[in-house]
Structure formats: C-alpha cells, structure tokens
Amino acid sequence: MSGAVLDAAFYDRPVLEVARDLVGCELVHGETAGRIVETEAYHHTEAACHAYVGLTARTSTLFAAPGTAYVYRSYGIHALINAVCEGEDVGAAVLVRALDPTAGVELMRARRGPVHERDLCNGPGKLTQALGIELTENATSLVDGPVRIRAREPGVVPELVTGTRIGITKAVELPWRFCLRGSRRVSRPYPPGLLHHGTG
DNA sequence: GTATGGATCTTCT
DNA sequence: GAAGATCCATACA
C-alpha cells in the first residue's frame, strides 16, 4: 500500500531529485496500479530531451505546470508517460520506464495478452498498455486527473542504482536513469559501472 | 542466452 | 523525407 497522492509541490523541484524520489511510488490509473521501479530524467538543456529544440506544439506539455502528465507516441506504436517537473519556464520531465504491478493484475493481463507475468510492465510502452494510459491522458494533471502517483510509505527509503539512459542517441553519457536496487522488474539489466546510492 | 529487423505515425526539416 | 525516450518475432549459439 502507498501513501497520499503527490501534490504539485513534489514535482516543482529539480528533475533529478524528482526522478529519484519517484522510485518506490505507485502509479495509479483506474483499477490498475504499479510501484515505480525505474525512471529516467530529461531536461531541455540536454539534447536527448524533446524540449531541447524549444517550445513547439509537441513539447508544449513539457513546459506545462509541474505535476502534469506528458504522454506521447513513440515509434508510431507505443505511448510513453512522463511526469512534468520544475517551473513553466523549464522543459523537464521524468519518464516512467517500469512498474511492479500492485493492483488490477487480471485487467493488465487482459490488456497485454498472453505474456509472462514479468513482462507485464517492464518497459515504458508496456506499462502504459497495461494501465490503459493513452494519448488522451496527455496534459492531464497527475494531482487530480485520471492518472495519479501516490507517495511511498513514510520512512521507506529504497536503495537506488544509477546508470545511463536507454534507447537514446544523444547525451547518452548522462547517468540519469534510476532503478530500484535488486528489482527484477526493470526494463533492462543494470549497466556496468553503475553507481550505488545508499539512501537515495 | 544475444542479435537483428520490421511495424507504424507524429513531428520537424 | 527522415528520425525516434519501443516492442516483438525470429534466427542463431
């Protein structure tokens, strides 16, 4: 079980802090929910971020208020969900890459088809399909909208593993990927040369 | 177990 | 017209 829904102030902080603090929180949509075990941070000052090119029709959501959901289509097929962070003059967001299912597992299975239990939510395109999140949720609020994120239990500080981001071709060297240490639900194995955070 | 290529579509040049 | 924050099936070791 998780705590209260995170408020806008939680997201109105440096994106790297939010990315770390979101690991262990619970992403909720309808009857389905899952604990976040993997995140990545994106910021308009580095080339891998969509907002790097500035404010366009596509990236306007990245410059929306902190606590807004940025959902976009990837490779023409998949929907990926991000949590917008920092102020409205900054294009920054945290990509949710993997979940450990906590509620509505039967519904997830129905949506995902005959996949292995472990493959339900271990990828950014998979978890949105499992939770039923689509492009219609773009620009909705994570505080009081259809998709929400609940805080972890007070006092619970997960151990994190930090590595480089996945699936990008620019700014690949930045260690902006955060995984729950020891989780077998992450989207890919931990990279070599990773850094360990004692307390996140 | 790892490696490779196709599907599919929005956005920007 | 080309690229992209992915996933899946298939081939091979």
CSV table of C-alpha atoms (C1' of nucleotides) in Angstrom, one decimal:
chain,number,residue,atom,x,y,z
A,1,MET,CA,0.0,0.0,0.0
A,2,SER,CA,1.1,3.6,-0.6
A,3,GLY,CA,0.5,7.0,0.9
A,4,ALA,CA,-1.3,10.1,-0.3
A,5,VAL,CA,-1.4,11.4,-3.8
A,6,LEU,CA,1.7,13.5,-4.5
A,7,ASP,CA,0.9,17.2,-4.8
A,8,ALA,CA,2.2,19.8,-7.2
A,9,ALA,CA,5.0,20.9,-4.9
A,10,PHE,CA,6.6,17.5,-5.1
A,11,TYR,CA,7.1,18.0,-8.9
A,12,ASP,CA,8.2,21.6,-8.5
A,13,ARG,CA,11.8,20.6,-7.8
A,14,PRO,CA,15.0,19.7,-9.8
A,15,VAL,CA,14.1,16.9,-12.2
A,16,LEU,CA,16.9,14.7,-10.9
A,17,GLU,CA,15.5,14.9,-7.3
A,18,VAL,CA,12.0,14.1,-8.5
A,19,ALA,CA,13.3,11.1,-10.6
A,20,ARG,CA,15.0,9.6,-7.6
A,21,ASP,CA,12.0,10.2,-5.3
A,22,LEU,CA,9.5,8.7,-7.7
A,23,VAL,CA,11.1,5.3,-7.4
A,24,GLY,CA,9.0,3.3,-5.0
A,25,CYS,CA,5.9,5.4,-5.5
A,26,GLU,CA,2.7,4.0,-7.0
A,27,LEU,CA,1.3,4.9,-10.4
A,28,VAL,CA,-2.5,4.6,-10.5
A,29,HIS,CA,-4.9,4.6,-13.4
A,30,GLY,CA,-8.5,3.2,-12.8
A,31,GLU,CA,-8.4,-0.2,-11.3
A,32,THR,CA,-4.7,-0.8,-12.2
A,33,ALA,CA,-1.6,0.4,-10.3
A,34,GLY,CA,2.0,-0.4,-10.0
A,35,ARG,CA,5.0,0.5,-7.9
A,36,ILE,CA,7.6,2.5,-9.9
A,37,VAL,CA,10.9,0.6,-10.1
A,38,GLU,CA,12.7,2.5,-12.9
A,39,THR,CA,12.7,6.2,-14.0
A,40,GLU,CA,14.8,8.5,-16.3
A,41,ALA,CA,15.2,12.3,-16.1
A,42,TYR,CA,15.0,14.6,-19.1
A,43,HIS,CA,15.8,18.3,-19.2
A,44,HIS,CA,15.7,20.9,-22.0
A,45,THR,CA,19.4,21.7,-21.5
A,46,GLU,CA,20.5,18.3,-22.9
A,47,ALA,CA,19.9,17.0,-26.4
A,48,ALA,CA,18.0,13.8,-25.6
A,49,CYS,CA,15.1,15.7,-24.3
A,50,HIS,CA,12.2,16.6,-26.6
A,51,ALA,CA,12.2,20.1,-25.2
A,52,TYR,CA,15.8,20.6,-26.3
A,53,VAL,CA,14.5,22.2,-29.5
A,54,GLY,CA,12.4,24.7,-27.6
A,55,LEU,CA,8.7,25.3,-27.3
A,56,THR,CA,6.8,23.7,-30.1
A,57,ALA,CA,3.3,22.2,-30.5
A,58,ARG,CA,4.7,18.8,-29.4
A,59,THR,CA,6.8,20.0,-26.5
A,60,SER,CA,4.3,22.5,-25.0
A,61,THR,CA,3.2,19.9,-22.4
A,62,LEU,CA,6.8,19.7,-21.2
A,63,PHE,CA,6.6,23.4,-20.3
A,64,ALA,CA,3.3,23.0,-18.5
A,65,ALA,CA,2.9,23.2,-14.8
A,66,PRO,CA,4.8,20.8,-12.6
A,67,GLY,CA,2.6,17.7,-11.9
A,68,THR,CA,1.3,17.5,-15.4
A,69,ALA,CA,1.4,14.2,-17.4
A,70,TYR,CA,3.3,14.3,-20.7
A,71,VAL,CA,2.1,11.3,-22.8
A,72,TYR,CA,3.4,11.0,-26.4
A,73,ARG,CA,3.6,8.3,-29.1
A,74,SER,CA,6.9,6.5,-29.6
A,75,TYR,CA,8.0,4.8,-32.8
A,76,GLY,CA,4.4,5.2,-34.1
A,77,ILE,CA,3.1,2.5,-31.8
A,78,HIS,CA,3.7,3.0,-28.1
A,79,ALA,CA,2.5,5.6,-25.6
A,80,LEU,CA,5.1,6.7,-23.1
A,81,ILE,CA,4.3,8.6,-19.9
A,82,ASN,CA,6.3,11.3,-18.1
A,83,ALA,CA,5.8,13.5,-15.1
A,84,VAL,CA,6.5,17.2,-15.9
A,85,CYS,CA,8.8,18.8,-13.3
A,86,GLU,CA,10.1,22.2,-12.4
A,87,GLY,CA,8.6,25.5,-13.3
A,88,GLU,CA,6.8,26.5,-16.5
A,89,ASP,CA,9.9,28.2,-17.9
A,90,VAL,CA,11.7,24.8,-17.8
A,91,GLY,CA,11.1,21.8,-20.0
A,92,ALA,CA,11.8,18.9,-17.8
A,93,ALA,CA,10.1,15.6,-17.1
A,94,VAL,CA,10.7,12.1,-15.6
A,95,LEU,CA,10.0,9.1,-17.8
A,96,VAL,CA,8.4,6.2,-16.0
A,97,ARG,CA,10.2,3.1,-17.5
A,98,ALA,CA,9.0,0.1,-15.4
A,99,LEU,CA,6.5,-0.9,-12.8
A,100,ASP,CA,5.9,-3.7,-10.3
A,101,PRO,CA,2.2,-4.4,-10.6
A,102,THR,CA,0.2,-3.9,-7.4
A,103,ALA,CA,-3.5,-3.8,-8.4
A,104,GLY,CA,-5.6,-4.9,-11.3
A,105,VAL,CA,-3.2,-7.6,-12.5
A,106,GLU,CA,-6.0,-9.5,-14.2
A,107,LEU,CA,-7.0,-6.4,-16.2
A,108,MET,CA,-3.4,-5.9,-17.1
A,109,ARG,CA,-3.1,-9.4,-18.4
A,110,ALA,CA,-6.3,-8.9,-20.4
A,111,ARG,CA,-4.8,-5.8,-22.0
A,112,ARG,CA,-1.3,-7.1,-22.5
A,113,GLY,CA,-2.2,-10.6,-23.9
A,114,PRO,CA,-0.5,-13.9,-23.1
A,115,VAL,CA,2.8,-12.5,-21.9
A,116,HIS,CA,4.9,-13.8,-19.0
A,117,GLU,CA,4.0,-12.2,-15.6
A,118,ARG,CA,7.3,-10.5,-15.5
A,119,ASP,CA,6.7,-8.8,-18.9
A,120,LEU,CA,3.5,-7.0,-17.9
A,121,CYS,CA,5.1,-3.7,-17.0
A,122,ASN,CA,8.9,-4.0,-17.5
A,123,GLY,CA,9.1,-1.3,-20.3
A,124,PRO,CA,7.8,2.2,-20.9
A,125,GLY,CA,5.4,1.1,-23.7
A,126,LYS,CA,4.3,-2.0,-21.8
A,127,LEU,CA,3.3,-0.3,-18.6
A,128,THR,CA,1.1,2.3,-20.4
A,129,GLN,CA,-0.7,-0.5,-22.3
A,130,ALA,CA,-1.1,-2.5,-19.0
A,131,LEU,CA,-2.6,0.5,-17.2
A,132,GLY,CA,-4.7,1.6,-20.2
A,133,ILE,CA,-2.9,5.0,-20.5
A,134,GLU,CA,-3.2,6.6,-24.0
A,135,LEU,CA,-2.5,9.9,-25.7
A,136,THR,CA,-5.8,11.2,-24.4
A,137,GLU,CA,-4.2,11.5,-21.0
A,138,ASN,CA,-1.5,13.9,-22.3
A,139,ALA,CA,-1.5,17.3,-20.5
A,140,THR,CA,-3.8,16.0,-17.7
A,141,SER,CA,-3.0,16.6,-14.1
A,142,LEU,CA,-1.1,13.9,-12.0
A,143,VAL,CA,-2.5,15.6,-8.9
A,144,ASP,CA,-6.3,15.4,-9.6
A,145,GLY,CA,-6.6,13.9,-13.1
A,146,PRO,CA,-7.2,10.4,-14.3
A,147,VAL,CA,-3.6,9.3,-13.7
A,148,ARG,CA,-2.1,9.9,-10.3
A,149,ILE,CA,1.0,9.0,-8.4
A,150,ARG,CA,0.9,8.0,-4.7
A,151,ALA,CA,3.8,8.6,-2.3
A,152,ARG,CA,5.7,5.7,-0.7
A,153,GLU,CA,5.1,4.9,2.9
A,154,PRO,CA,6.8,7.4,5.2
A,155,GLY,CA,10.2,6.3,6.3
A,156,VAL,CA,10.6,3.9,3.5
A,157,VAL,CA,13.8,4.9,1.5
A,158,PRO,CA,14.5,2.5,-1.3
A,159,GLU,CA,18.1,1.7,-2.4
A,160,LEU,CA,18.7,3.0,-5.9
A,161,VAL,CA,21.0,2.1,-8.7
A,162,THR,CA,22.0,4.8,-11.1
A,163,GLY,CA,23.0,4.3,-14.7
A,164,THR,CA,22.9,5.8,-18.2
A,165,ARG,CA,19.6,6.2,-20.1
A,166,ILE,CA,18.3,3.7,-22.6
A,167,GLY,CA,17.2,3.9,-26.2
A,168,ILE,CA,18.6,7.3,-27.0
A,169,THR,CA,21.3,8.5,-29.3
A,170,LYS,CA,22.2,11.9,-27.8
A,171,ALA,CA,23.6,12.8,-24.4
A,172,VAL,CA,23.9,9.0,-23.8
A,173,GLU,CA,26.6,9.5,-21.1
A,174,LEU,CA,24.4,11.3,-18.6
A,175,PRO,CA,23.7,9.0,-15.6
A,176,TRP,CA,20.1,10.0,-15.3
A,177,ARG,CA,18.5,6.5,-15.0
A,178,PHE,CA,17.3,5.4,-11.6
A,179,CYS,CA,16.3,1.8,-10.7
A,180,LEU,CA,15.2,0.2,-7.5
A,181,ARG,CA,18.2,-1.9,-6.5
A,182,GLY,CA,17.6,-5.6,-6.7
A,183,SER,CA,14.3,-5.3,-8.6
A,184,ARG,CA,13.8,-7.9,-11.3
A,185,ARG,CA,11.1,-5.8,-13.0
A,186,VAL,CA,13.4,-3.2,-14.6
A,187,SER,CA,13.2,-2.9,-18.3
A,188,ARG,CA,16.8,-4.0,-18.9
A,189,PRO,CA,19.7,-5.3,-16.8
A,190,TYR,CA,21.7,-2.9,-14.8
A,191,PRO,CA,24.6,-1.5,-16.9
A,192,PRO,CA,28.3,-1.9,-15.9
A,193,GLY,CA,30.0,0.9,-14.0
A,194,LEU,CA,26.8,1.8,-12.2
A,195,LEU,CA,26.7,3.9,-9.1
A,196,HIS,CA,25.1,2.9,-5.8
A,197,HIS,CA,23.1,5.3,-3.7
A,198,GLY,CA,22.9,4.4,-0.1
A,199,THR,CA,19.8,6.3,0.8
A,200,GLY,CA,18.6,7.9,-2.5
B,1,DG,C1',21.4,-16.6,-23.8
B,2,DT,C1',22.4,-12.5,-27.6
B,3,DA,C1',21.5,-10.2,-32.2
B,4,DT,C1',18.7,-8.3,-35.9
B,5,DG,C1',14.9,-6.2,-38.4
B,6,DG,C1',10.0,-4.8,-39.2
B,7,DA,C1',5.8,-2.5,-37.7
B,8,DT,C1',3.8,2.3,-37.5
B,9,DC,C1',2.9,7.5,-37.1
B,10,DT,C1',3.9,12.1,-35.1
B,11,DT,C1',7.0,15.8,-35.5
B,12,DC,C1',10.2,18.6,-37.6
B,13,DT,C1',13.3,19.8,-41.8
C,1,DG,C1',11.7,12.7,-46.3
C,2,DA,C1',14.0,11.1,-42.1
C,3,DA,C1',14.3,10.2,-37.3
C,4,DG,C1',12.7,8.5,-33.0
C,5,DA,C1',12.9,8.1,-24.8
C,6,DT,C1',9.9,0.7,-28.3
C,7,DC,C1',8.3,-4.0,-28.7
C,8,DC,C1',8.1,-8.4,-30.7
C,9,DA,C1',9.2,-12.4,-33.6
C,10,DT,C1',12.8,-14.8,-35.4
C,11,DA,C1',17.5,-16.6,-36.1
C,12,DC,C1',21.4,-18.4,-34.2
C,13,DA,C1',24.8,-20.0,-30.3
